[in-house]
PDB file of C-alpha atoms in Angstrom:
ATOM      1  CA  UNK J  63       0.194   0.022   0.056  1.00  0.00           C
ATOM      2  CA  UNK J  64       1.286   3.394  -0.867  1.00  0.00           C
ATOM      3  CA  UNK J  65      -0.251   6.361   0.985  1.00  0.00           C
ATOM      4  CA  UNK J  66      -0.187   9.828  -1.118  1.00  0.00           C
ATOM      5  CA  UNK J  67      -1.588  13.245  -0.119  1.00  0.00           C
ATOM      6  CA  UNK J  68      -4.992  12.565  -1.809  1.00  0.00           C
ATOM      7  CA  UNK J  69      -5.054   8.859  -2.621  1.00  0.00           C
ATOM      8  CA  UNK J  70      -4.262   5.618  -1.417  1.00  0.00           C
ATOM      9  CA  UNK J  71      -2.742   2.921  -3.614  1.00  0.00           C
ATOM     10  CA  UNK J  72      -3.421  -0.514  -2.786  1.00  0.00           C
ATOM     11  CA  UNK J  73      -2.008  -3.625  -5.054  1.00  0.00           C
ATOM     12  CA  UNK J  74      -3.701  -6.795  -4.984  1.00  0.00           C
ATOM     13  CA  UNK J  75      -2.430 -10.065  -6.636  1.00  0.00           C
ATOM     14  CA  UNK J  76      -4.710 -10.838  -9.894  1.00  0.00           C
ATOM     15  CA  UNK J  77      -7.537 -13.084  -9.087  1.00  0.00           C
ATOM     16  CA  UNK J  78     -10.567 -14.781 -10.263  1.00  0.00           C
ATOM     17  CA  UNK J  79     -12.112 -13.181  -7.255  1.00  0.00           C
ATOM     18  CA  UNK J  80     -11.535  -9.752  -8.235  1.00  0.00           C
ATOM     19  CA  UNK J  81     -15.464  -8.849  -8.587  1.00  0.00           C
ATOM     20  CA  UNK J  82     -15.696 -10.172  -4.616  1.00  0.00           C
ATOM     21  CA  UNK J  83     -12.914  -7.993  -3.796  1.00  0.00           C
ATOM     22  CA  UNK J  84     -14.459  -4.826  -5.122  1.00  0.00           C
ATOM     23  CA  UNK J  85     -17.682  -5.511  -3.505  1.00  0.00           C
ATOM     24  CA  UNK J  86     -16.083  -6.000  -0.106  1.00  0.00           C
ATOM     25  CA  UNK J  87     -13.873  -2.848  -0.604  1.00  0.00           C
ATOM     26  CA  UNK J  88     -17.137  -0.893  -1.365  1.00  0.00           C
ATOM     27  CA  UNK J  89     -18.861  -2.227   1.502  1.00  0.00           C
ATOM     28  CA  UNK J  90     -16.248  -1.235   3.725  1.00  0.00           C
ATOM     29  CA  UNK J  91     -16.213   2.413   2.567  1.00  0.00           C
ATOM     30  CA  UNK J  92     -19.978   2.821   2.857  1.00  0.00           C
ATOM     31  CA  UNK J  93     -19.452   1.415   6.326  1.00  0.00           C
ATOM     32  CA  UNK J  94     -16.692   4.454   6.918  1.00  0.00           C
ATOM     33  CA  UNK J  95     -19.100   6.699   5.345  1.00  0.00           C
ATOM     34  CA  UNK J  96     -21.815   6.121   7.863  1.00  0.00           C
ATOM     35  CA  UNK J  97     -19.309   6.550  10.649  1.00  0.00           C
ATOM     36  CA  UNK J  98     -18.233   9.891   8.999  1.00  0.00           C
ATOM     37  CA  UNK J  99     -21.540  11.129   7.176  1.00  0.00           C
ATOM     38  CA  UNK J 100     -19.873  14.442   6.378  1.00  0.00           C
ATOM     39  CA  UNK J 101     -17.477  13.467   4.310  1.00  0.00           C
ATOM     40  CA  UNK J 102     -17.713  12.154   0.748  1.00  0.00           C
ATOM     41  CA  UNK J 103     -17.027   8.598  -0.350  1.00  0.00           C
ATOM     42  CA  UNK J 104     -13.750   8.031  -2.391  1.00  0.00           C
ATOM     43  CA  UNK J 105     -13.737   7.516  -5.634  1.00  0.00           C
ATOM     44  CA  UNK J 106     -12.721   3.824  -6.476  1.00  0.00           C
ATOM     45  CA  UNK J 107     -10.432   3.277  -9.723  1.00  0.00           C
ATOM     46  CA  UNK J 108      -9.266  -0.079 -10.694  1.00  0.00           C
ATOM     47  CA  UNK J 109      -6.145  -0.898 -13.062  1.00  0.00           C
ATOM     48  CA  UNK J 110      -4.469  -4.146 -14.137  1.00  0.00           C
ATOM     49  CA  UNK J 111      -0.799  -3.687 -14.093  1.00  0.00           C
ATOM     50  CA  UNK J 112       1.478  -5.628 -16.187  1.00  0.00           C
ATOM     51  CA  UNK J 113       3.965  -7.733 -14.493  1.00  0.00           C
ATOM     52  CA  UNK J 114       7.474  -6.158 -14.307  1.00  0.00           C
ATOM     53  CA  UNK J 115      10.569  -5.999 -12.508  1.00  0.00           C
ATOM     54  CA  UNK J 116       9.726  -3.649  -9.527  1.00  0.00           C
ATOM     55  CA  UNK J 117      13.379  -3.325  -8.513  1.00  0.00           C
ATOM     56  CA  UNK J 118      14.583  -1.539 -11.429  1.00  0.00           C
ATOM     57  CA  UNK J 119      13.176   1.466 -10.094  1.00  0.00           C
ATOM     58  CA  UNK J 120      15.949   1.874  -7.558  1.00  0.00           C
ATOM     59  CA  UNK J 121      18.843   1.342  -9.745  1.00  0.00           C
ATOM     60  CA  UNK J 122      19.613   4.973 -10.029  1.00  0.00           C
ATOM     61  CA  UNK J 123      19.772   5.303  -6.204  1.00  0.00           C
ATOM     62  CA  UNK J 124      21.919   2.180  -5.404  1.00  0.00           C
ATOM     63  CA  UNK J 125      25.479   2.714  -4.345  1.00  0.00           C
ATOM     64  CA  UNK J 126      27.859   0.140  -3.627  1.00  0.00           C
ATOM     65  CA  UNK J 127      28.747  -0.165   0.115  1.00  0.00           C
ATOM     66  CA  UNK J 128      31.106  -1.745   2.763  1.00  0.00           C
ATOM     67  CA  UNK J 129      29.597  -4.536   4.875  1.00  0.00           C
ATOM     68  CA  UNK J 130      31.595  -5.463   8.065  1.00  0.00           C
ATOM     69  CA  UNK J 131      35.259  -5.907   7.679  1.00  0.00           C
ATOM     70  CA  UNK J 132      35.282  -8.586   4.769  1.00  0.00           C
ATOM     71  CA  UNK J 133      32.685  -7.281   2.146  1.00  0.00           C
ATOM     72  CA  UNK J 134      32.163  -4.621  -0.400  1.00  0.00           C
ATOM     73  CA  UNK J 135      28.619  -5.409  -1.980  1.00  0.00           C
ATOM     74  CA  UNK J 136      28.012  -3.715  -5.601  1.00  0.00           C
ATOM     75  CA  UNK J 137      25.609  -4.230  -8.803  1.00  0.00           C
ATOM     76  CA  UNK J 138      26.218  -5.267 -12.273  1.00  0.00           C
ATOM     77  CA  UNK J 139      25.885  -1.890 -13.854  1.00  0.00           C
ATOM     78  CA  UNK J 140      28.489  -0.572 -11.520  1.00  0.00           C
ATOM     79  CA  UNK J 141      32.142  -1.038 -12.166  1.00  0.00           C
ATOM     80  CA  UNK J 142      33.776  -3.239  -9.595  1.00  0.00           C
ATOM     81  CA  UNK J 143      36.669  -1.701  -7.666  1.00  0.00           C
ATOM     82  CA  UNK J 144      39.920  -3.507  -7.402  1.00  0.00           C
ATOM     83  CA  UNK J 145      40.008  -4.474  -3.641  1.00  0.00           C
ATOM     84  CA  UNK J 146      42.746  -6.597  -1.484  1.00  0.00           C
ATOM     85  CA  UNK J 147      41.266  -6.671   1.616  1.00  0.00           C
ATOM     86  CA  UNK J 148      37.570  -7.011   0.693  1.00  0.00           C
ATOM     87  CA  UNK J 149      35.555  -9.572  -1.059  1.00  0.00           C
ATOM     88  CA  UNK J 150      33.645  -7.899  -3.810  1.00  0.00           C
ATOM     89  CA  UNK J 151      30.039  -9.349  -4.204  1.00  0.00           C
ATOM     90  CA  UNK J 152      27.986  -8.602  -7.097  1.00  0.00           C
ATOM     91  CA  UNK J 153      24.552  -8.834  -6.592  1.00  0.00           C
ATOM     92  CA  UNK J 154      21.735  -8.329  -9.118  1.00  0.00           C
ATOM     93  CA  UNK J 155      18.475  -9.075  -7.253  1.00  0.00           C
ATOM     94  CA  UNK J 156      15.733  -9.207  -9.837  1.00  0.00           C
ATOM     95  CA  UNK J 157      12.675  -9.874  -7.982  1.00  0.00           C
ATOM     96  CA  UNK J 158      14.506 -11.838  -5.061  1.00  0.00           C
ATOM     97  CA  UNK J 159      15.351 -10.144  -1.549  1.00  0.00           C
ATOM     98  CA  UNK J 160      18.840  -9.260  -0.763  1.00  0.00           C
ATOM     99  CA  UNK J 161      21.043  -6.717  -1.957  1.00  0.00           C
ATOM    100  CA  UNK J 162      22.793  -5.772   1.086  1.00  0.00           C
ATOM    101  CA  UNK J 163      21.205  -2.725   1.563  1.00  0.00           C
ATOM    102  CA  UNK J 164      18.672  -3.834   4.239  1.00  0.00           C
ATOM    103  CA  UNK J 165      19.547  -3.941   7.895  1.00  0.00           C
ATOM    104  CA  UNK J 166      18.972  -7.815   8.011  1.00  0.00           C
ATOM    105  CA  UNK J 167      21.380  -8.699   5.331  1.00  0.00           C
ATOM    106  CA  UNK J 168      23.906  -6.795   6.906  1.00  0.00           C
ATOM    107  CA  UNK J 169      23.325  -8.085  10.177  1.00  0.00           C
ATOM    108  CA  UNK J 170      23.810 -11.566   8.575  1.00  0.00           C
ATOM    109  CA  UNK J 171      26.908 -10.957   6.825  1.00  0.00           C
ATOM    110  CA  UNK J 172      28.422  -9.252   9.846  1.00  0.00           C
ATOM    111  CA  UNK J 173      27.629 -12.363  12.028  1.00  0.00           C
ATOM    112  CA  UNK J 174      28.939 -14.838   9.094  1.00  0.00           C
ATOM    113  CA  UNK J 175      32.352 -13.064   9.711  1.00  0.00           C
ATOM    114  CA  UNK J 176      32.476 -13.979  13.498  1.00  0.00           C
ATOM    115  CA  UNK J 177      31.087 -17.291  12.908  1.00  0.00           C
ATOM    116  CA  UNK J 178      33.402 -18.204  10.064  1.00  0.00           C
ATOM    117  CA  UNK J 179      36.180 -16.925  12.322  1.00  0.00           C
ATOM    118  CA  UNK J 180      35.387 -19.186  15.203  1.00  0.00           C
ATOM    119  CA  UNK J 181      35.083 -21.950  12.729  1.00  0.00           C
ATOM    120  CA  UNK J 182      38.965 -21.203  11.951  1.00  0.00           C
ATOM    121  CA  UNK J 183      38.297 -20.440   8.126  1.00  0.00           C
ATOM    122  CA  UNK J 184      37.974 -22.671   5.286  1.00  0.00           C
ATOM    123  CA  UNK J 185      36.726 -26.520   5.190  1.00  0.00           C
ATOM    124  CA  UNK J 186      33.391 -26.009   6.600  1.00  0.00           C
ATOM    125  CA  UNK J 187      29.850 -26.613   5.032  1.00  0.00           C
ATOM    126  CA  UNK J 188      26.908 -24.298   5.514  1.00  0.00           C
ATOM    127  CA  UNK J 189      23.279 -24.095   4.879  1.00  0.00           C
ATOM    128  CA  UNK J 190      21.524 -21.288   4.177  1.00  0.00           C
ATOM    129  CA  UNK J 191      17.691 -21.379   4.316  1.00  0.00           C
ATOM    130  CA  UNK J 192      15.695 -18.707   2.301  1.00  0.00           C
ATOM    131  CA  UNK J 193      18.391 -17.928  -0.097  1.00  0.00           C
ATOM    132  CA  UNK J 194      16.496 -15.163  -1.861  1.00  0.00           C
ATOM    133  CA  UNK J 195      19.133 -13.468  -3.905  1.00  0.00           C
ATOM    134  CA  UNK J 196      21.730 -15.882  -2.758  1.00  0.00           C
ATOM    135  CA  UNK J 197      23.826 -13.011  -1.294  1.00  0.00           C
ATOM    136  CA  UNK J 198      24.659 -15.140   1.971  1.00  0.00           C
ATOM    137  CA  UNK J 199      25.806 -18.144   0.086  1.00  0.00           C
ATOM    138  CA  UNK J 200      27.985 -16.360  -1.986  1.00  0.00           C
ATOM    139  CA  UNK J 201      29.381 -14.520   1.184  1.00  0.00           C
ATOM    140  CA  UNK J 202      29.619 -17.922   2.695  1.00  0.00           C
ATOM    141  CA  UNK J 203      31.917 -19.253  -0.115  1.00  0.00           C
ATOM    142  CA  UNK J 204      33.875 -15.940  -0.177  1.00  0.00           C
ATOM    143  CA  UNK J 205      34.956 -16.674   3.590  1.00  0.00           C
ATOM    144  CA  UNK J 206      36.080 -20.342   2.872  1.00  0.00           C
ATOM    145  CA  UNK J 207      32.902 -22.556   2.888  1.00  0.00           C
ATOM    146  CA  UNK J 208      33.876 -25.756   0.996  1.00  0.00           C
ATOM    147  CA  UNK J 209      30.214 -26.516   0.232  1.00  0.00           C
ATOM    148  CA  UNK J 210      26.912 -24.443   0.906  1.00  0.00           C
ATOM    149  CA  UNK J 211      23.441 -25.927   0.477  1.00  0.00           C
ATOM    150  CA  UNK J 212      21.050 -22.972  -0.421  1.00  0.00           C
ATOM    151  CA  UNK J 213      17.281 -23.534  -0.385  1.00  0.00           C
ATOM    152  CA  UNK J 214      14.313 -21.316  -1.330  1.00  0.00           C
ATOM    153  CA  UNK J 215      10.686 -22.313  -2.069  1.00  0.00           C
ATOM    154  CA  UNK J 216      10.059 -19.476  -4.549  1.00  0.00           C
ATOM    155  CA  UNK J 217      11.276 -20.520  -8.456  1.00  0.00           C
ATOM    156  CA  UNK J 218      11.796 -16.872  -8.980  1.00  0.00           C
ATOM    157  CA  UNK J 219      14.462 -16.258  -6.249  1.00  0.00           C
ATOM    158  CA  UNK J 220      16.118 -19.784  -7.337  1.00  0.00           C
ATOM    159  CA  UNK J 221      16.307 -18.321 -10.921  1.00  0.00           C
ATOM    160  CA  UNK J 222      17.572 -15.083  -9.654  1.00  0.00           C
ATOM    161  CA  UNK J 223      20.227 -16.670  -7.073  1.00  0.00           C
ATOM    162  CA  UNK J 224      21.463 -18.865  -9.775  1.00  0.00           C
ATOM    163  CA  UNK J 225      22.470 -15.827 -11.714  1.00  0.00           C
ATOM    164  CA  UNK J 226      24.016 -14.505  -9.098  1.00  0.00           C
ATOM    165  CA  UNK J 227      26.192 -17.597  -8.190  1.00  0.00           C
ATOM    166  CA  UNK J 228      27.239 -17.432 -11.824  1.00  0.00           C
ATOM    167  CA  UNK J 229      28.099 -13.593 -11.746  1.00  0.00           C
ATOM    168  CA  UNK J 230      30.179 -14.335  -8.628  1.00  0.00           C
ATOM    169  CA  UNK J 231      31.722 -17.627  -9.806  1.00  0.00           C
ATOM    170  CA  UNK J 232      30.734 -19.722  -6.816  1.00  0.00           C
ATOM    171  CA  UNK J 233      28.208 -21.933  -8.714  1.00  0.00           C
ATOM    172  CA  UNK J 234      30.469 -24.823  -8.335  1.00  0.00           C
ATOM    173  CA  UNK J 235      30.319 -24.700  -4.664  1.00  0.00           C
ATOM    174  CA  UNK J 236      26.718 -23.851  -3.710  1.00  0.00           C
ATOM    175  CA  UNK J 237      23.831 -26.450  -4.401  1.00  0.00           C
ATOM    176  CA  UNK J 238      20.787 -24.369  -4.968  1.00  0.00           C
ATOM    177  CA  UNK J 239      17.446 -26.037  -4.888  1.00  0.00           C
ATOM    178  CA  UNK J 240      13.832 -25.728  -3.887  1.00  0.00           C
ATOM    179  CA  UNK J 241      14.028 -28.483  -1.663  1.00  0.00           C
ATOM    180  CA  UNK J 242      11.976 -27.947   1.774  1.00  0.00           C
ATOM    181  CA  UNK J 243      13.960 -27.698   4.826  1.00  0.00           C
ATOM    182  CA  UNK J 244      12.476 -30.906   6.498  1.00  0.00           C
ATOM    183  CA  UNK J 245      14.048 -33.063   3.666  1.00  0.00           C
ATOM    184  CA  UNK J 246      17.670 -32.016   4.632  1.00  0.00           C
ATOM    185  CA  UNK J 247      19.131 -34.541   6.828  1.00  0.00           C
ATOM    186  CA  UNK J 248      22.802 -33.382   7.217  1.00  0.00           C
ATOM    187  CA  UNK J 249      24.353 -31.394   9.959  1.00  0.00           C
ATOM    188  CA  UNK J 250      25.982 -28.060   9.221  1.00  0.00           C
ATOM    189  CA  UNK J 251      28.571 -26.459  11.543  1.00  0.00           C
ATOM    190  CA  UNK J 252      26.900 -22.838  10.328  1.00  0.00           C
ATOM    191  CA  UNK J 253      23.172 -22.236   9.118  1.00  0.00           C
ATOM    192  CA  UNK J 254      21.733 -19.026   8.465  1.00  0.00           C
ATOM    193  CA  UNK J 255      18.092 -18.030   7.631  1.00  0.00           C
ATOM    194  CA  UNK J 256      17.277 -14.506   6.973  1.00  0.00           C
ATOM    195  CA  UNK J 257      13.243 -14.758   7.027  1.00  0.00           C
ATOM    196  CA  UNK J 258      10.807 -13.348   9.653  1.00  0.00           C
ATOM    197  CA  UNK J 259      10.040 -14.230  13.299  1.00  0.00           C
ATOM    198  CA  UNK J 260       7.086 -16.151  12.290  1.00  0.00           C
ATOM    199  CA  UNK J 261       8.688 -18.176   9.915  1.00  0.00           C
ATOM    200  CA  UNK J 262      11.576 -18.883  12.120  1.00  0.00           C
ATOM    201  CA  UNK J 263       9.330 -19.899  14.847  1.00  0.00           C
ATOM    202  CA  UNK J 264       7.387 -22.009  12.748  1.00  0.00           C
ATOM    203  CA  UNK J 265      10.686 -23.710  11.400  1.00  0.00           C
ATOM    204  CA  UNK J 266      12.597 -23.724  14.757  1.00  0.00           C
ATOM    205  CA  UNK J 267      12.521 -27.268  15.123  1.00  0.00           C
ATOM    206  CA  UNK J 268      14.257 -27.960  11.720  1.00  0.00           C
ATOM    207  CA  UNK J 269      16.576 -25.325  11.594  1.00  0.00           C
ATOM    208  CA  UNK J 270      17.874 -26.202  14.966  1.00  0.00           C
ATOM    209  CA  UNK J 271      18.063 -30.037  14.335  1.00  0.00           C
ATOM    210  CA  UNK J 272      20.138 -28.739  11.415  1.00  0.00           C
ATOM    211  CA  UNK J 273      22.947 -27.282  13.283  1.00  0.00           C
ATOM    212  CA  UNK J 274      25.941 -29.718  14.432  1.00  0.00           C
ATOM    213  CA  UNK J 275      27.055 -29.528  18.058  1.00  0.00           C
ATOM    214  CA  UNK J 276      28.980 -26.561  18.738  1.00  0.00           C
ATOM    215  CA  UNK J 277      27.815 -24.996  15.838  1.00  0.00           C
ATOM    216  CA  UNK J 278      26.162 -21.778  14.897  1.00  0.00           C
ATOM    217  CA  UNK J 279      22.787 -20.703  13.703  1.00  0.00           C
ATOM    218  CA  UNK J 280      22.509 -16.911  12.293  1.00  0.00           C
ATOM    219  CA  UNK J 281      18.924 -15.601  12.352  1.00  0.00           C
ATOM    220  CA  UNK J 282      17.138 -12.175  10.836  1.00  0.00           C
ATOM    221  CA  UNK J 283      14.147 -10.752   9.695  1.00  0.00           C
ATOM    222  CA  UNK J 284      13.253 -10.427  13.380  1.00  0.00           C
ATOM    223  CA  UNK J 285      11.145  -7.441  14.424  1.00  0.00           C
ATOM    224  CA  UNK J 286      12.189  -6.046  17.644  1.00  0.00           C
ATOM    225  CA  UNK J 287       8.928  -7.089  19.805  1.00  0.00           C
ATOM    226  CA  UNK J 288       9.461 -10.764  18.495  1.00  0.00           C
ATOM    227  CA  UNK J 289      12.941 -10.998  19.631  1.00  0.00           C
ATOM    228  CA  UNK J 290      12.125 -12.548  23.278  1.00  0.00           C
ATOM    229  CA  UNK J 291       9.858 -15.207  21.776  1.00  0.00           C
ATOM    230  CA  UNK J 292      12.401 -16.347  19.349  1.00  0.00           C
ATOM    231  CA  UNK J 293      15.279 -16.467  21.728  1.00  0.00           C
ATOM    232  CA  UNK J 294      13.037 -18.438  24.258  1.00  0.00           C
ATOM    233  CA  UNK J 295      12.227 -20.983  21.384  1.00  0.00           C
ATOM    234  CA  UNK J 296      15.964 -21.434  20.752  1.00  0.00           C
ATOM    235  CA  UNK J 297      16.754 -21.677  24.482  1.00  0.00           C
ATOM    236  CA  UNK J 298      14.391 -24.565  24.886  1.00  0.00           C
ATOM    237  CA  UNK J 299      16.142 -26.179  21.988  1.00  0.00           C
ATOM    238  CA  UNK J 300      19.707 -25.920  23.541  1.00  0.00           C
ATOM    239  CA  UNK J 301      20.999 -22.876  21.981  1.00  0.00           C
ATOM    240  CA  UNK J 302      22.346 -19.504  23.360  1.00  0.00           C
ATOM    241  CA  UNK J 303      22.803 -16.158  22.064  1.00  0.00           C
ATOM    242  CA  UNK J 304      26.148 -15.217  21.316  1.00  0.00           C
ATOM    243  CA  UNK J 305      25.585 -11.698  19.860  1.00  0.00           C
ATOM    244  CA  UNK J 306      22.814  -9.518  18.960  1.00  0.00           C
ATOM    245  CA  UNK J 307      22.566  -6.776  16.752  1.00  0.00           C
ATOM    246  CA  UNK J 308      19.486  -4.267  16.315  1.00  0.00           C
ATOM    247  CA  UNK J 309      19.188  -1.739  13.670  1.00  0.00           C
ATOM    248  CA  UNK J 310      16.211   0.131  13.803  1.00  0.00           C
ATOM    249  CA  UNK J 311      13.202  -2.168  14.149  1.00  0.00           C
ATOM    250  CA  UNK J 312      15.392  -5.366  13.174  1.00  0.00           C
ATOM    251  CA  UNK J 313      17.269  -7.474  15.051  1.00  0.00           C
ATOM    252  CA  UNK J 314      19.936 -10.109  13.830  1.00  0.00           C
ATOM    253  CA  UNK J 315      20.897 -12.951  16.102  1.00  0.00           C
ATOM    254  CA  UNK J 316      23.929 -15.231  16.249  1.00  0.00           C
ATOM    255  CA  UNK J 317      23.396 -18.308  18.287  1.00  0.00           C
ATOM    256  CA  UNK J 318      25.425 -21.354  19.282  1.00  0.00           C
ATOM    257  CA  UNK J 319      24.207 -24.813  20.067  1.00  0.00           C
ATOM    258  CA  UNK J 320      25.387 -25.714  23.676  1.00  0.00           C
TER     259      UNK J 320
END
C-alpha cells in the first residue's frame, strides 16, 4: 500500500475473485461513510498492471557499500573496484530479496564473519535457508565455505540466485534447490536463515536440528518485539545467544548450540 496526499494505492494479486474483492472494498467504504457522514465517499479506480521487475526503479539510487570487515557489495551496472582486503560481491536482485542494503542482510553478513572466524576459516559446509538473491550463500563461499546448501521455495528467487552465483563464480560450491528444509538430513556447523520471526518460529525445530554440535545459527528478519519469543524458542532447544544486533526495528541473532 502507498499513501499519497489525496489518494491511497492498494495493490492486490490478480485473482478470479476480483469481483468479490471490489464488492468488499465498496461495502467497507460505505461503512466508513456511515461513521463519517460529513465526508464524501472516495472514488474508486481499478487498473490491471503488467508484470514487471519492480526492483529496476531503485537502480539509480543504489550505491556500492562496505559491509562488515570483509565485504564490498556492488551491482552489475557499476564497475567493480579492485580491493585487496575485501571480497567483492556483485548482486542483481531481480525480484528476490537480498541486496545488502537491508539491515537484516547486513546483520547476517557481519555475523557470518564472526562465526567463520570461530570455525577457523575454510573447510566447513553451510546451509542457507531462504536464500533469496543468494547473497548470504555467496558470502559464505567467499569466506571459505567448502560447500553451501542454499534453499528457497520461490522459483523466481531460485532463478535470480542462480544468476548471481554464476556472476560471482561460486556456482560450483553452492547447491541451490527448492527442497524443503524438512527433507535436509545433514548437520552443518553454520546455518543462516534471513526470514521473518513468524517463519523462524514455525521452522525452529527444523533449523535447530540442522546445526551440528557447537555449531552456529544466524537468524534475522526479526522485528524487535518478537525477539524474546524467538530467543525463548531457541533456548528450549539448547541454544544460547552469542551476539545480538539491532538496527532500527530489525534484530539479527548469532546463536550457538550448547
